[in-house]
Coordinates of C-alpha atoms in Angstrom, one line a residue:
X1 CA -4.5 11.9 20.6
X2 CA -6.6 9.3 20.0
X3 CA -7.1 6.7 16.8
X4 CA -10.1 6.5 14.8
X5 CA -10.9 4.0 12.3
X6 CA -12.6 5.6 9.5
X7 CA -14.8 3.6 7.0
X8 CA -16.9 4.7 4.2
X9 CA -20.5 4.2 2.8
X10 CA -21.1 5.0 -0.8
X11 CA -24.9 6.4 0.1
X12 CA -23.8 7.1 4.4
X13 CA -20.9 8.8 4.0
X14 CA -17.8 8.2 6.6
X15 CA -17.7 6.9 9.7
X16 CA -15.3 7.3 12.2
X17 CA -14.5 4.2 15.4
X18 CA -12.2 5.0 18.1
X19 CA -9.3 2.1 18.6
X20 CA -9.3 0.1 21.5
X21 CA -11.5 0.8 25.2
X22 CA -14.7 1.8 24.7
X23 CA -15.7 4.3 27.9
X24 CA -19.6 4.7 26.9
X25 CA -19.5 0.5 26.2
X26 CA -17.8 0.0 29.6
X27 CA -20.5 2.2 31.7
X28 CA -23.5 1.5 29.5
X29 CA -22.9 -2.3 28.7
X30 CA -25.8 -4.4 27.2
X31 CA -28.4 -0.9 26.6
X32 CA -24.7 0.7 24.3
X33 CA -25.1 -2.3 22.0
X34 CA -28.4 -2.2 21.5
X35 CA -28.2 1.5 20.5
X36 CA -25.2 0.4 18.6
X37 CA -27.6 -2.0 16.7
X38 CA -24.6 -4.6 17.4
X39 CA -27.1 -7.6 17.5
X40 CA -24.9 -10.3 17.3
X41 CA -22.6 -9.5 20.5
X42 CA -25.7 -8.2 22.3
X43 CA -27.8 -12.0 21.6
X44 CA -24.4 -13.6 22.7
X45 CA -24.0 -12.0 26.2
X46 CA -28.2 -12.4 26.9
X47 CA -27.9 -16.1 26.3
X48 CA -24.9 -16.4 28.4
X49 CA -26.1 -14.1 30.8
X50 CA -29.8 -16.3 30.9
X51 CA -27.8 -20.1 30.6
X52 CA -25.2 -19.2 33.5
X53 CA -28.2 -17.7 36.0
X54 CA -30.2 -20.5 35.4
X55 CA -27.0 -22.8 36.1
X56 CA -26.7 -21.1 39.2
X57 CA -30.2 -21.5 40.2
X58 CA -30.5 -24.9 39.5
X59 CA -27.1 -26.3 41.3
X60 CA -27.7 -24.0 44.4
X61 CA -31.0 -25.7 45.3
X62 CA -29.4 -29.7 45.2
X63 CA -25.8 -28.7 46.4
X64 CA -24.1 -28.5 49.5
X65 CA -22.1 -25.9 51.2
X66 CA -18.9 -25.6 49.9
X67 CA -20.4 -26.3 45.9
X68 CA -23.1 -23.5 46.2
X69 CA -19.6 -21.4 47.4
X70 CA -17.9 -22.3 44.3
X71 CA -20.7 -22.1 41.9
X72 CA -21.7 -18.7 43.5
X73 CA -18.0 -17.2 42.7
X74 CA -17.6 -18.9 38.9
X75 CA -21.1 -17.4 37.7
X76 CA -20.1 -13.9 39.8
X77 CA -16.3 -14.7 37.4
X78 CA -19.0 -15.5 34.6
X79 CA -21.4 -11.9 35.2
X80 CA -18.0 -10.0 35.3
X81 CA -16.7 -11.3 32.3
X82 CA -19.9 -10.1 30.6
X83 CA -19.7 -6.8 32.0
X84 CA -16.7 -5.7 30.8
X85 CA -16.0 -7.3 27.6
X86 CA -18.5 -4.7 25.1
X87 CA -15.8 -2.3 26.7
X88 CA -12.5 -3.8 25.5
X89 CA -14.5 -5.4 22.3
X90 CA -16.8 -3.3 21.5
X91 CA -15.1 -0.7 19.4
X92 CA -13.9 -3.9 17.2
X93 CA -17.2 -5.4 17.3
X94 CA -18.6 -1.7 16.2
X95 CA -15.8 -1.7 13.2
X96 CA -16.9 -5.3 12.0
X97 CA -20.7 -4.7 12.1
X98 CA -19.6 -1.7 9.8
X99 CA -17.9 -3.6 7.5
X100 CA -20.8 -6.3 7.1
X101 CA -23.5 -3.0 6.3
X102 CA -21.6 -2.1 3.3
X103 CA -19.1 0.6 5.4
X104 CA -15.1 0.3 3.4
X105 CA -12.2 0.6 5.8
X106 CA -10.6 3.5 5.0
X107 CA -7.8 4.5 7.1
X108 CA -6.7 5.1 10.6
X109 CA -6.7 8.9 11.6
X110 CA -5.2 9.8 15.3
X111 CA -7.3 12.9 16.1
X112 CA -9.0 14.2 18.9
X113 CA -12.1 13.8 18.1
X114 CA -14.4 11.2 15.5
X115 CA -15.6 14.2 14.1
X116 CA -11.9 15.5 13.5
X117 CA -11.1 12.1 11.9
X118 CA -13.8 12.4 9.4
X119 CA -12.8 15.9 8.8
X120 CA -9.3 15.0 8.1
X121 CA -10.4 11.7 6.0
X122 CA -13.1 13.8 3.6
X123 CA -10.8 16.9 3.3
X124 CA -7.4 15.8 3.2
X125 CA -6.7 12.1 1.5
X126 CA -3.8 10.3 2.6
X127 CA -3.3 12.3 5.8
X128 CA -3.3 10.1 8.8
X129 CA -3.1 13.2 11.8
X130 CA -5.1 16.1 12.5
X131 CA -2.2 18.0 13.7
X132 CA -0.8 19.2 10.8
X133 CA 0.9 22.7 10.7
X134 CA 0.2 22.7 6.6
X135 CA -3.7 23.1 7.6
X136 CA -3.2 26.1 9.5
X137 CA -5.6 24.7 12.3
X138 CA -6.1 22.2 14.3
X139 CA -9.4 19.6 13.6
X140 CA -10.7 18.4 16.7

């Protein structure tokens, strides 16, 4: 099972965030945190991105060999780094941005699904699992 984060809105309702690696984050990258509407991360990684290519373009025309080698391997480190950090952040980053719109943390439901966790939060308080025999049912 996985855990889910759940915050609440007073106009929104809940909202449920998964803990830890973000799957969709890790394949879609820069596009999942603008559909995220996660500004702040997403402005972050474009002006790194745009500072360390234009780092790399300038020192690669002046340098010699074994520099252009070097400089060539730190921004590829650099592009990486970018690439895969909305993936193990972004799930955090998701749960902050939350919390600055007006979202309350909640509790932590381990469920199947975000929907599940919701489920569980609106329907049973205090309950932290969706696998409950009392329910009679799994939520998932």
């Amino acid at each position: 099972m996985r855990s889910f984060k759940v915050y609440a809105h007073p106009t929104r309702g809940l909202e449920a965030v998964k803990d830890g690696f973000s799957w969709p984050a890790f394949f879609g990258g820069f596009p999942w945190l603008l559909f995220r509407k996660l500004w702040r991360p997403a402005a972050l990684i474009a002006f790194v991105f745009v500072t360390a290519k234009s780092m790399e373009a300038s020192i690669l025309q002046t340098a010699d060999d074994w520099t252009q080698v070097f400089v060539s391997l730190a921004i590829s480190a650099v592009m990486f780094l970018l690439y895969i950090l909305p993936a193990f952040l972004g799930n955090g980053w998701l749960g902050a941005e939350l919390l600055r719109r007006g979202y309350e943390y909640v509790r932590t439901v381990e469920c199947e699904t975000a929907q599940g966790a919701v489920s569980i939060a609106q329907r049973f308080p205090g309950e932290r699992s969706c696998n409950v025999e009392r329910f009679g049912r799994r939520f998932s």
